[in-house]
XYZ file of C-alpha atoms in Angstrom:
445
model
C 107.737 170.853 152.082
C 107.638 171.588 148.194
C 104.093 172.450 147.100
C 102.672 169.550 145.324
C 101.100 169.645 141.923
C 97.760 168.099 140.773
C 95.737 167.447 137.950
C 92.330 168.791 137.871
C 88.956 166.733 137.234
C 86.887 163.760 138.395
C 87.189 160.562 136.493
C 89.088 162.218 133.658
C 91.251 160.224 131.073
C 94.495 161.682 132.193
C 98.188 161.350 131.354
C 101.240 162.286 133.412
C 105.002 161.692 133.503
C 107.776 162.814 135.880
C 109.515 165.559 134.280
C 113.001 164.049 135.181
C 112.049 161.427 132.277
C 110.417 163.604 129.470
C 108.736 161.254 126.876
C 108.430 158.368 129.209
C 104.779 157.704 128.045
C 104.695 155.528 124.743
C 103.394 157.289 121.702
C 100.144 155.636 120.161
C 100.051 152.461 122.130
C 99.883 151.096 125.514
C 102.410 148.171 125.399
C 105.226 148.715 123.095
C 107.636 145.858 122.568
C 110.234 148.041 124.458
C 109.100 151.088 126.574
C 110.942 154.561 126.700
C 113.666 154.273 129.365
C 113.334 150.621 129.510
C 110.448 150.681 131.750
C 107.892 148.082 132.159
C 104.287 148.606 131.179
C 101.643 147.320 133.714
C 97.855 147.896 133.557
C 95.900 148.281 136.841
C 92.253 147.404 136.076
C 89.342 148.804 138.353
C 86.524 147.312 136.374
C 86.041 144.177 134.195
C 87.203 144.462 130.709
C 83.730 144.524 129.365
C 82.058 147.264 131.476
C 80.334 149.886 129.431
C 82.752 152.424 128.459
C 81.128 155.085 130.695
C 82.069 152.777 133.773
C 85.120 151.054 132.511
C 88.166 152.002 134.956
C 91.893 151.459 134.107
C 95.385 152.872 133.992
C 98.677 152.104 132.493
C 101.656 152.434 134.624
C 105.269 152.389 133.509
C 107.559 151.557 136.097
C 111.227 150.678 136.952
C 109.997 147.255 138.201
C 106.683 145.648 137.816
C 104.893 145.117 141.069
C 104.953 141.508 140.834
C 108.518 141.602 141.969
C 108.149 140.473 145.458
C 108.627 137.531 147.607
C 105.424 135.527 148.740
C 102.762 137.019 151.131
C 102.526 135.700 154.468
C 99.638 136.293 156.908
C 100.317 138.694 159.673
C 98.232 139.934 162.662
C 95.286 141.986 161.633
C 95.011 143.911 164.734
C 91.628 145.591 165.048
C 90.631 145.105 161.579
C 87.776 142.697 161.185
C 84.800 141.826 158.789
C 83.158 139.575 161.121
C 79.656 141.332 161.438
C 78.570 138.631 164.001
C 81.120 139.157 166.815
C 78.523 140.820 169.164
C 74.736 140.546 169.392
C 73.161 143.413 167.237
C 72.071 146.526 169.290
C 69.309 148.785 167.911
C 70.008 151.987 170.312
C 71.254 155.260 169.310
C 74.904 154.902 169.558
C 77.240 157.575 170.166
C 81.117 157.576 170.577
C 83.050 160.039 172.473
C 86.445 161.101 170.532
C 88.429 158.005 169.832
C 91.735 158.061 171.840
C 95.123 158.304 169.680
C 98.007 156.360 171.085
C 100.922 158.578 172.523
C 103.772 158.480 170.463
C 106.141 158.436 173.804
C 104.386 155.010 174.684
C 103.967 153.252 171.401
C 104.796 153.900 167.949
C 101.660 153.250 165.623
C 101.476 153.809 161.917
C 98.243 154.267 159.689
C 97.975 150.186 159.019
C 98.672 149.287 162.846
C 96.096 152.112 163.641
C 93.192 150.699 161.787
C 90.175 149.887 163.962
C 86.896 148.434 162.315
C 83.805 150.087 163.997
C 81.183 148.679 162.035
C 79.979 147.459 158.712
C 77.725 145.004 156.501
C 77.918 142.883 153.660
C 80.175 140.338 152.416
C 83.769 140.799 150.811
C 83.867 137.757 148.554
C 80.685 138.896 146.900
C 81.828 142.209 146.584
C 78.779 143.723 147.942
C 79.057 146.005 151.454
C 80.950 148.439 153.519
C 83.097 148.854 156.504
C 83.744 151.977 158.406
C 86.872 152.048 160.033
C 88.728 154.600 162.647
C 92.417 155.272 162.070
C 94.808 156.421 165.078
C 98.105 156.750 164.357
C 101.222 158.665 165.518
C 103.976 157.698 163.280
C 104.800 157.472 159.684
C 104.754 154.160 157.635
C 108.627 154.526 156.746
C 109.573 151.187 154.621
C 105.860 150.074 154.482
C 103.079 150.479 151.992
C 99.579 149.300 152.060
C 96.927 148.228 149.411
C 93.121 146.992 149.592
C 92.053 144.101 147.465
C 88.790 144.307 148.930
C 87.546 147.877 148.002
C 87.853 151.458 147.848
C 88.718 153.496 150.786
C 87.370 157.129 151.249
C 89.730 158.762 153.862
C 88.460 161.513 156.135
C 91.334 162.988 158.263
C 90.268 164.691 161.236
C 93.433 165.570 163.113
C 96.739 165.903 161.544
C 97.569 166.041 157.762
C 98.497 163.102 155.723
C 101.306 163.018 153.036
C 100.298 160.063 151.010
C 102.711 158.399 148.666
C 100.889 156.590 145.818
C 101.954 154.845 142.603
C 100.547 157.677 140.880
C 102.331 160.504 142.631
C 101.958 162.387 146.284
C 99.047 163.886 147.671
C 98.810 165.984 150.854
C 95.481 165.646 152.510
C 94.500 167.943 155.506
C 91.479 167.928 157.719
C 88.611 169.374 155.888
C 89.835 167.480 152.863
C 89.072 163.999 151.734
C 91.056 161.582 149.394
C 89.794 158.359 147.774
C 92.525 155.640 147.200
C 90.715 152.938 144.917
C 91.110 149.130 145.031
C 94.478 147.557 144.605
C 96.368 150.965 144.421
C 99.495 151.076 146.807
C 100.097 154.027 149.190
C 102.095 155.004 152.227
C 101.298 157.655 154.615
C 103.516 160.003 156.511
C 102.136 161.809 159.485
C 103.416 164.777 161.604
C 101.566 164.477 164.693
C 99.086 162.262 166.633
C 96.724 161.640 163.788
C 93.094 160.544 163.514
C 90.319 159.968 161.069
C 87.429 158.092 159.507
C 87.604 155.774 156.614
C 84.463 154.617 154.579
C 85.365 151.412 152.807
C 83.184 149.866 149.907
C 83.372 146.570 148.264
C 82.675 145.998 144.535
C 81.654 149.492 143.414
C 83.510 152.880 143.019
C 82.466 156.359 144.163
C 80.604 158.514 141.724
C 79.380 161.883 141.997
C 75.672 161.951 142.566
C 73.330 162.630 139.481
C 72.006 166.114 139.751
C 68.399 165.704 138.219
C 66.783 169.033 137.931
C 69.564 170.915 139.741
C 71.117 171.010 136.250
C 74.690 171.004 134.923
C 76.178 172.758 137.965
C 76.193 172.273 141.763
C 77.359 170.205 144.508
C 80.774 168.823 144.266
C 82.008 170.351 141.142
C 84.157 167.985 138.984
C 86.766 170.567 138.248
C 87.528 170.625 142.086
C 88.770 167.092 142.517
C 92.724 166.781 142.279
C 94.707 163.762 141.065
C 98.332 163.489 141.697
C 101.151 163.812 139.030
C 103.777 161.236 138.322
C 106.523 161.153 140.640
C 108.856 158.218 141.334
C 111.848 157.136 143.532
C 114.338 154.576 142.262
C 115.366 153.345 145.606
C 116.781 150.045 146.876
C 115.746 149.221 150.563
C 118.366 147.316 152.530
C 116.624 144.571 154.345
C 113.504 144.707 152.216
C 110.454 146.950 151.777
C 106.979 145.670 153.286
C 103.869 145.451 151.083
C 100.912 144.960 153.366
C 97.866 143.504 151.566
C 94.098 143.483 152.773
C 92.695 140.434 151.200
C 89.239 139.021 152.257
C 89.531 140.808 155.391
C 92.806 139.559 156.378
C 96.365 141.139 156.288
C 99.277 139.788 154.562
C 102.718 140.921 154.111
C 105.539 140.489 151.338
C 109.021 141.763 151.185
C 110.726 143.338 148.224
C 114.017 144.862 147.530
C 112.660 148.267 146.130
C 110.269 151.016 146.806
C 107.005 150.255 145.091
C 106.605 154.004 144.192
C 108.696 153.643 140.965
C 106.378 154.603 138.357
C 107.818 157.177 136.159
C 104.803 157.960 133.950
C 100.902 156.570 133.727
C 97.895 157.554 131.758
C 94.203 156.315 132.492
C 91.144 157.017 134.442
C 91.749 154.786 137.478
C 93.555 156.936 139.985
C 93.512 158.216 143.431
C 92.202 161.811 143.975
C 91.472 164.184 146.750
C 88.730 166.980 147.294
C 88.562 170.099 149.534
C 85.150 170.214 151.396
C 85.057 173.886 151.096
C 84.437 173.833 147.730
C 81.004 172.084 147.945
C 78.657 174.252 146.371
C 75.638 174.095 148.928
C 72.001 174.102 147.778
C 69.376 174.619 150.451
C 65.845 175.543 150.740
C 65.193 179.203 150.480
C 61.234 179.303 151.166
C 60.202 176.773 153.605
C 60.778 173.342 155.033
C 63.813 171.251 154.438
C 65.311 169.661 151.526
C 66.307 166.195 152.428
C 70.156 165.610 153.355
C 70.764 163.853 150.046
C 71.038 167.500 148.740
C 74.572 167.501 150.522
C 75.808 164.358 149.006
C 79.493 164.781 147.885
C 80.097 161.279 146.456
C 77.855 158.073 146.143
C 78.780 154.396 145.743
C 75.666 152.879 144.109
C 73.909 149.550 144.460
C 72.125 147.854 141.569
C 68.838 149.348 142.779
C 68.169 152.590 140.924
C 68.437 155.558 143.445
C 69.759 153.349 146.332
C 73.338 153.704 147.632
C 75.541 151.084 149.013
C 76.787 154.213 150.957
C 76.652 158.037 150.340
C 79.283 160.557 151.802
C 77.426 163.372 152.732
C 78.589 166.678 154.314
C 77.033 169.304 156.600
C 78.776 172.534 155.702
C 78.588 176.226 156.550
C 75.497 177.799 154.874
C 72.716 180.238 155.214
C 69.470 179.163 156.786
C 66.397 181.219 155.392
C 63.410 179.061 155.555
C 60.478 180.766 156.644
C 57.686 179.383 159.079
C 59.968 176.196 159.648
C 61.848 174.410 162.489
C 65.539 174.746 160.947
C 67.440 172.039 162.549
C 67.327 168.690 161.163
C 64.078 167.024 161.830
C 63.015 164.033 163.877
C 63.470 161.078 161.805
C 63.162 157.343 161.457
C 64.978 156.193 158.466
C 65.270 152.937 156.317
C 68.951 153.658 155.920
C 71.810 153.259 158.309
C 73.286 156.649 159.368
C 76.936 157.127 160.698
C 77.965 160.651 161.650
C 81.224 162.145 162.244
C 82.568 165.597 163.177
C 85.586 167.083 161.730
C 85.415 170.454 163.588
C 83.158 172.651 165.299
C 79.710 171.941 166.870
C 76.952 170.189 165.045
C 73.782 172.183 165.012
C 71.163 169.526 166.280
C 73.444 168.491 169.190
C 75.619 171.220 170.745
C 77.076 169.204 173.412
C 78.267 165.509 173.519
C 78.861 165.101 169.854
C 82.599 165.992 169.603
C 85.180 166.233 166.903
C 87.126 162.749 166.352
C 83.806 160.893 167.701
C 80.783 159.743 166.149
C 76.987 158.338 166.079
C 75.375 155.502 164.381
C 71.521 155.686 164.086
C 70.579 152.177 162.689
C 67.523 151.536 160.363
C 64.221 152.700 161.825
C 66.005 153.918 165.056
C 64.588 157.197 165.764
C 66.771 160.311 166.206
C 66.690 164.068 165.923
C 67.554 167.170 167.824
C 68.008 167.201 171.532
C 65.835 168.712 173.804
C 67.960 171.906 174.139
C 68.111 172.300 170.573
C 64.265 171.740 169.967
C 63.403 174.490 172.715
C 65.742 177.032 171.198
C 64.752 176.495 167.568
C 61.036 176.599 168.245
C 61.314 179.965 169.699
C 63.901 181.558 167.610
C 63.379 184.420 165.490
C 63.479 183.368 161.925
C 65.804 185.686 160.428
C 68.441 184.682 157.933
C 71.302 183.277 159.798
C 74.631 181.581 159.238
C 74.535 177.857 160.156
C 77.571 175.678 160.795
C 80.216 178.268 160.604
C 83.516 176.863 161.677
C 82.075 173.314 161.648
C 82.044 170.440 159.384
C 80.008 167.548 160.152
C 79.598 164.604 157.699
C 77.671 161.314 157.217
C 78.285 158.043 155.953
C 74.924 156.823 154.891
C 74.091 153.218 153.639
C 71.096 150.898 152.744
C 72.749 148.303 154.588
C 71.796 147.204 158.006
C 75.122 147.975 159.794
C 76.506 145.974 162.768
C 78.862 147.270 165.062
C 82.170 145.481 166.083
C 83.223 144.195 169.449
C 85.979 147.028 169.336
C 83.063 149.440 168.751
C 80.927 148.639 171.246
C 83.385 147.355 174.295
C 87.183 147.557 173.574
C 87.358 150.997 172.340
C 85.824 152.176 175.538
C 84.623 155.239 173.812
C 80.876 154.563 173.641
C 78.561 157.107 175.295
C 76.477 155.120 177.568
C 74.192 158.404 178.265
C 73.616 159.495 174.823
C 69.886 158.639 175.182
C 69.713 161.171 178.042
C 69.795 163.937 175.495
C 66.124 163.294 174.681
C 65.020 162.637 178.042
C 63.910 166.207 179.161
C 61.705 166.224 175.927
C 57.986 166.662 177.222
C 54.534 166.712 175.704
C 53.485 170.224 174.280
C 50.152 168.982 173.267
C 47.404 171.707 173.264
C 44.325 169.848 172.710
C 41.930 172.948 173.085
C 44.048 175.209 170.879
C 45.177 174.685 167.501
C 47.495 177.567 167.469
C 49.983 177.185 170.376
C 50.654 180.841 170.499
C 47.186 181.578 171.921
C 48.360 179.361 175.102
C 51.394 181.474 175.506
């Protein structure tokens, strides 16, 4: 595979043209009477026209045919995609899923769209407020099919298998330990090379941003220069029998036929683009004296709500780092949170639960549902010698955290057959260690 090229920077105003058509970008204007190479000009708006300049998102695409050149959309089966948060009764228990099973290619061909399964979510698509968490399980490429989402942005986290993603802006190769964001309305198609699995965070009505750094200063966490945007690439390809464009609209799937590939954009400019990021580039900040910084210090991207400091969703990672806190219980603390916490594991072993929480699985701790280290972790960490140590080497866990009260779907609770019914047992060995006659527990040893 030829090495792909990218433009560096988060949210930048960028311009790109396929080198096969030099000068394809109009000079000095967006919409000339006749575009270079007789292309069509098309604007893709990711925000209202009148949004403040700092949040205004749009790109101009110069393409062989405009995207309106298709037959009417018709409803198609939506498989396991849902935005019905009342399918089953709510469950306040700690929930954990074993690795979600990928269908065998020898038994049934399943591409990215057919392999989408909604696990949980909250909010309302029509009012542009909410989120959904999906699992994708696929074993074949999309071929002459593409997908776009009218409902929100998709943050894609591959866990097993790399993704070659064709977009209207160019091509991206996204591998495990990388993420990508395909923003609302952008058409894309995915090639896979093996049985493939991953996680998706979908947000409605808002876009992902870099978190504010406050007293951290100008540098740290996910640095803007490490986000990569594809460069323009086009194919002028007729598709005998028709190319299928699949749209998710108000939570339902629709399909339309057209005669050509949708990836016919010769040049583009703007700040509304897809992008990818390598999680290894995250600059970790951590406590160097005592106690914990809250896990918000590991935020890669945030989708803000209208309430200051409160997110519709945060994407948080727990990367390899040094643990040096003195006089401190170093694993994650026991916690009851007003937020919903979904966790996934890309690779390795999560420090608070060495067993049971496996790559390709997940967990959900709902608002005010208690959670924390299992009994074995607590026992070891309470007695450990507090020397500087490496934490999470070879591991990448992540969290989708939300201010919304997330509901689990029927597929998540029942149909997937992956729910770990014994999750609660990891805390059963915890016992009282109370020493009422000795303030210093060391005196009783």
